[in-house]
PDB file of C-alpha atoms in Angstrom:
ATOM      1  CA  MET A   1      80.463  95.396 100.561  1.00  0.00           C
ATOM      2  CA  SER A   2      80.885  95.365 104.275  1.00  0.00           C
ATOM      3  CA  ARG A   3      83.705  93.663 106.139  1.00  0.00           C
ATOM      4  CA  LYS A   4      84.538  93.059 109.610  1.00  0.00           C
ATOM      5  CA  PRO A   5      87.486  95.462 110.524  1.00  0.00           C
ATOM      6  CA  SER A   6      90.676  93.891 111.494  1.00  0.00           C
ATOM      7  CA  THR A   7      91.456  93.384 115.189  1.00  0.00           C
ATOM      8  CA  ARG A   8      95.107  93.155 114.544  1.00  0.00           C
ATOM      9  CA  TRP A   9      97.699  95.601 113.818  1.00  0.00           C
ATOM     10  CA  ARG A  10     101.522  96.095 113.504  1.00  0.00           C
ATOM     11  CA  ARG A  11     103.833  98.871 114.520  1.00  0.00           C
ATOM     12  CA  ARG A  12     105.472 100.173 111.426  1.00  0.00           C
ATOM     13  CA  PHE A  13     107.609 102.829 110.117  1.00  0.00           C
ATOM     14  CA  GLU A  14     108.252 103.851 106.607  1.00  0.00           C
ATOM     15  CA  ILE A  15     111.710 104.088 104.867  1.00  0.00           C
ATOM     16  CA  ILE A  16     111.808 106.966 102.437  1.00  0.00           C
ATOM     17  CA  ASP A  17     114.220 107.705  99.724  1.00  0.00           C
ATOM     18  CA  SER A  18     113.691 111.270  98.742  1.00  0.00           C
ATOM     19  CA  ARG A  19     115.568 113.130  96.096  1.00  0.00           C
ATOM     20  CA  TYR A  20     114.801 116.368  97.911  1.00  0.00           C
ATOM     21  CA  ARG A  21     117.407 118.098  99.852  1.00  0.00           C
ATOM     22  CA  ASP A  22     116.723 118.154 103.736  1.00  0.00           C
ATOM     23  CA  LEU A  23     113.392 116.126 102.988  1.00  0.00           C
ATOM     24  CA  ARG A  24     111.637 119.453 102.110  1.00  0.00           C
ATOM     25  CA  ALA A  25     108.957 119.142  99.513  1.00  0.00           C
ATOM     26  CA  ASP A  26     105.481 120.466  98.830  1.00  0.00           C
ATOM     27  CA  LEU A  27     102.445 118.222  97.970  1.00  0.00           C
ATOM     28  CA  ALA A  28     103.053 118.385  94.348  1.00  0.00           C
ATOM     29  CA  ASP A  29     106.732 117.314  94.763  1.00  0.00           C
ATOM     30  CA  VAL A  30     105.751 114.394  97.023  1.00  0.00           C
ATOM     31  CA  VAL A  31     103.274 113.131  94.481  1.00  0.00           C
ATOM     32  CA  ALA A  32     105.884 113.462  91.648  1.00  0.00           C
ATOM     33  CA  ASP A  33     108.297 111.635  93.844  1.00  0.00           C
ATOM     34  CA  ASN A  34     105.740 108.755  94.449  1.00  0.00           C
ATOM     35  CA  THR A  35     105.742 109.795  98.033  1.00  0.00           C
ATOM     36  CA  SER A  36     109.432 109.027  98.408  1.00  0.00           C
ATOM     37  CA  ALA A  37     108.363 105.459  99.267  1.00  0.00           C
ATOM     38  CA  SER A  38     111.111 102.958  99.521  1.00  0.00           C
ATOM     39  CA  GLY A  39     109.906 100.412 102.002  1.00  0.00           C
ATOM     40  CA  PHE A  40     108.681  99.811 105.477  1.00  0.00           C
ATOM     41  CA  VAL A  41     109.713  97.973 108.660  1.00  0.00           C
ATOM     42  CA  ALA A  42     106.951  96.167 110.614  1.00  0.00           C
ATOM     43  CA  GLY A  43     106.863  94.675 114.101  1.00  0.00           C
ATOM     44  CA  ALA A  44     104.953  91.617 115.300  1.00  0.00           C
ATOM     45  CA  SER A  45     101.165  91.411 114.805  1.00  0.00           C
ATOM     46  CA  ARG A  46      99.303  92.437 118.129  1.00  0.00           C
ATOM     47  CA  PRO A  47      95.638  92.849 119.210  1.00  0.00           C
ATOM     48  CA  LEU A  48      94.273  96.318 118.181  1.00  0.00           C
ATOM     49  CA  PRO A  49      93.978  98.815 121.113  1.00  0.00           C
ATOM     50  CA  ALA A  50      90.794 100.648 121.602  1.00  0.00           C
ATOM     51  CA  SER A  51      92.607 103.878 120.849  1.00  0.00           C
ATOM     52  CA  LEU A  52      95.838 105.043 119.338  1.00  0.00           C
ATOM     53  CA  ASP A  53      94.896 108.798 119.693  1.00  0.00           C
ATOM     54  CA  ASN A  54      97.735 110.424 121.764  1.00  0.00           C
ATOM     55  CA  ARG A  55     100.594 108.060 122.479  1.00  0.00           C
ATOM     56  CA  GLY A  56     104.218 109.452 122.480  1.00  0.00           C
ATOM     57  CA  VAL A  57     106.492 108.410 119.655  1.00  0.00           C
ATOM     58  CA  ALA A  58     110.287 108.431 119.809  1.00  0.00           C
ATOM     59  CA  LEU A  59     112.548 107.911 116.709  1.00  0.00           C
ATOM     60  CA  GLU A  60     116.094 106.887 117.532  1.00  0.00           C
ATOM     61  CA  ILE A  61     119.162 106.540 115.559  1.00  0.00           C
ATOM     62  CA  ASP A  62     121.933 104.413 116.936  1.00  0.00           C
ATOM     63  CA  GLY A  63     120.251 104.649 120.475  1.00  0.00           C
ATOM     64  CA  ARG A  64     120.018 108.476 120.353  1.00  0.00           C
ATOM     65  CA  LEU A  65     116.730 110.435 120.191  1.00  0.00           C
ATOM     66  CA  ALA A  66     116.515 112.005 116.674  1.00  0.00           C
ATOM     67  CA  GLU A  67     112.908 113.061 116.851  1.00  0.00           C
ATOM     68  CA  ASN A  68     109.769 112.764 119.035  1.00  0.00           C
ATOM     69  CA  GLY A  69     106.221 113.330 118.438  1.00  0.00           C
ATOM     70  CA  PHE A  70     102.685 111.922 119.143  1.00  0.00           C
ATOM     71  CA  THR A  71     100.246 109.832 117.264  1.00  0.00           C
ATOM     72  CA  ALA A  72      97.754 112.642 117.542  1.00  0.00           C
ATOM     73  CA  ALA A  73      99.640 114.220 114.525  1.00  0.00           C
ATOM     74  CA  ILE A  74      98.014 111.481 112.410  1.00  0.00           C
ATOM     75  CA  PHE A  75      94.385 112.576 111.848  1.00  0.00           C
ATOM     76  CA  GLY A  76      94.070 113.060 115.708  1.00  0.00           C
ATOM     77  CA  ASP A  77      94.198 109.229 115.914  1.00  0.00           C
ATOM     78  CA  PRO A  78      95.694 106.953 113.235  1.00  0.00           C
ATOM     79  CA  LEU A  79      92.691 104.698 113.256  1.00  0.00           C
ATOM     80  CA  ARG A  80      90.876 107.749 111.630  1.00  0.00           C
ATOM     81  CA  ALA A  81      93.009 107.174 108.489  1.00  0.00           C
ATOM     82  CA  VAL A  82      91.205 103.836 107.658  1.00  0.00           C
ATOM     83  CA  SER A  83      87.905 105.235 106.653  1.00  0.00           C
ATOM     84  CA  PRO A  84      89.195 107.767 104.165  1.00  0.00           C
ATOM     85  CA  ALA A  85      91.508 105.175 102.711  1.00  0.00           C
ATOM     86  CA  VAL A  86      88.676 102.673 102.291  1.00  0.00           C
ATOM     87  CA  ARG A  87      86.494 105.412 100.615  1.00  0.00           C
ATOM     88  CA  LEU A  88      89.224 106.578  98.262  1.00  0.00           C
ATOM     89  CA  ALA A  89      90.131 102.994  97.303  1.00  0.00           C
ATOM     90  CA  GLY A  90      86.442 102.393  96.651  1.00  0.00           C
ATOM     91  CA  THR A  91      86.256 105.513  94.394  1.00  0.00           C
ATOM     92  CA  TYR A  92      89.156 104.239  92.187  1.00  0.00           C
ATOM     93  CA  ASP A  93      87.880 100.455  92.278  1.00  0.00           C
ATOM     94  CA  ILE A  94      91.134  99.407  94.146  1.00  0.00           C
ATOM     95  CA  PRO A  95      90.274  96.457  96.359  1.00  0.00           C
ATOM     96  CA  LEU A  96      91.541  96.435 100.002  1.00  0.00           C
ATOM     97  CA  ARG A  97      92.099  92.809 101.113  1.00  0.00           C
ATOM     98  CA  ALA A  98      92.945  91.222 104.475  1.00  0.00           C
ATOM     99  CA  GLY A  99      96.624  91.639 104.998  1.00  0.00           C
ATOM    100  CA  ASP A 100      96.921  94.796 102.852  1.00  0.00           C
ATOM    101  CA  VAL A 101      99.208  97.467 104.450  1.00  0.00           C
ATOM    102  CA  LEU A 102      97.916 100.925 105.359  1.00  0.00           C
ATOM    103  CA  LEU A 103     100.644 103.453 106.407  1.00  0.00           C
ATOM    104  CA  ALA A 104      98.453 106.036 108.219  1.00  0.00           C
ATOM    105  CA  GLY A 105     100.948 108.948 108.466  1.00  0.00           C
ATOM    106  CA  ALA A 106     103.910 109.959 110.585  1.00  0.00           C
ATOM    107  CA  GLY A 107     103.918 110.708 114.301  1.00  0.00           C
ATOM    108  CA  THR A 108     107.391 112.546 113.891  1.00  0.00           C
ATOM    109  CA  PRO A 109     109.142 114.444 111.203  1.00  0.00           C
ATOM    110  CA  ALA A 110     111.417 112.399 108.875  1.00  0.00           C
ATOM    111  CA  VAL A 111     115.002 112.236 109.688  1.00  0.00           C
ATOM    112  CA  ALA A 112     117.858 111.705 107.051  1.00  0.00           C
ATOM    113  CA  LEU A 113     120.137 108.848 107.900  1.00  0.00           C
ATOM    114  CA  ALA A 114     123.746 109.970 107.363  1.00  0.00           C
ATOM    115  CA  SER A 115     125.425 106.468 107.705  1.00  0.00           C
ATOM    116  CA  ALA A 116     124.743 102.902 108.335  1.00  0.00           C
ATOM    117  CA  GLY A 117     123.294 102.062 111.792  1.00  0.00           C
ATOM    118  CA  SER A 118     120.366 101.233 113.859  1.00  0.00           C
ATOM    119  CA  VAL A 119     116.994 102.965 113.498  1.00  0.00           C
ATOM    120  CA  SER A 120     114.065 102.335 115.901  1.00  0.00           C
ATOM    121  CA  ALA A 121     110.574 103.681 116.590  1.00  0.00           C
ATOM    122  CA  THR A 122     108.860 103.351 119.895  1.00  0.00           C
ATOM    123  CA  VAL A 123     105.210 104.127 120.562  1.00  0.00           C
ATOM    124  CA  SER A 124     104.372 104.586 124.235  1.00  0.00           C
ATOM    125  CA  GLY A 125     102.617 101.680 125.655  1.00  0.00           C
ATOM    126  CA  LEU A 126     102.839  99.712 122.337  1.00  0.00           C
ATOM    127  CA  GLY A 127     106.425  98.832 121.978  1.00  0.00           C
ATOM    128  CA  ARG A 128     109.353  99.216 119.490  1.00  0.00           C
ATOM    129  CA  VAL A 129     110.249  98.352 115.979  1.00  0.00           C
ATOM    130  CA  ARG A 130     113.782  98.527 114.747  1.00  0.00           C
ATOM    131  CA  VAL A 131     115.993  97.979 111.652  1.00  0.00           C
ATOM    132  CA  ARG A 132     119.759  97.845 111.028  1.00  0.00           C
ATOM    133  CA  VAL A 133     120.922  99.667 107.951  1.00  0.00           C
ATOM    134  CA  THR A 134     123.976  97.977 106.708  1.00  0.00           C
ATOM    135  CA  SER A 135     125.269 100.310 104.051  1.00  0.00           C
ATOM    136  CA  ALA A 136     125.486 104.106 104.110  1.00  0.00           C
ATOM    137  CA  PRO A 137     122.888 106.071 102.146  1.00  0.00           C
ATOM    138  CA  ARG A 138     123.965 107.445  98.779  1.00  0.00           C
TER     139      ARG A 138
END
């Protein structure tokens, strides 16, 4: 079945909850830990730009730079994650519907949050998404 690709997107970042010290795990550990997925934060819906291939990404905790990177770390361009995801979903008969969320990967390394506070991610030219964490991690 052929569908028109979405022309909208949202800035997002994933909230992970890993049981591995210092967020260090190999692929088998990540699969066993269900990718450490806990949730995600999403910004407002926007028109999809022509390219996301090499934009700077800044991850801040309480207004201080914690990590930086580039969208090119995600398949060279995060939009390249869509085709393999659709193919894999089709292989396992998993329907992808309008509005489904696809988290393509990370433009920065993960950072452990030591206490309650503010976390934001800014993608160059595309804006910022942020969340306030109200209780300290366990």
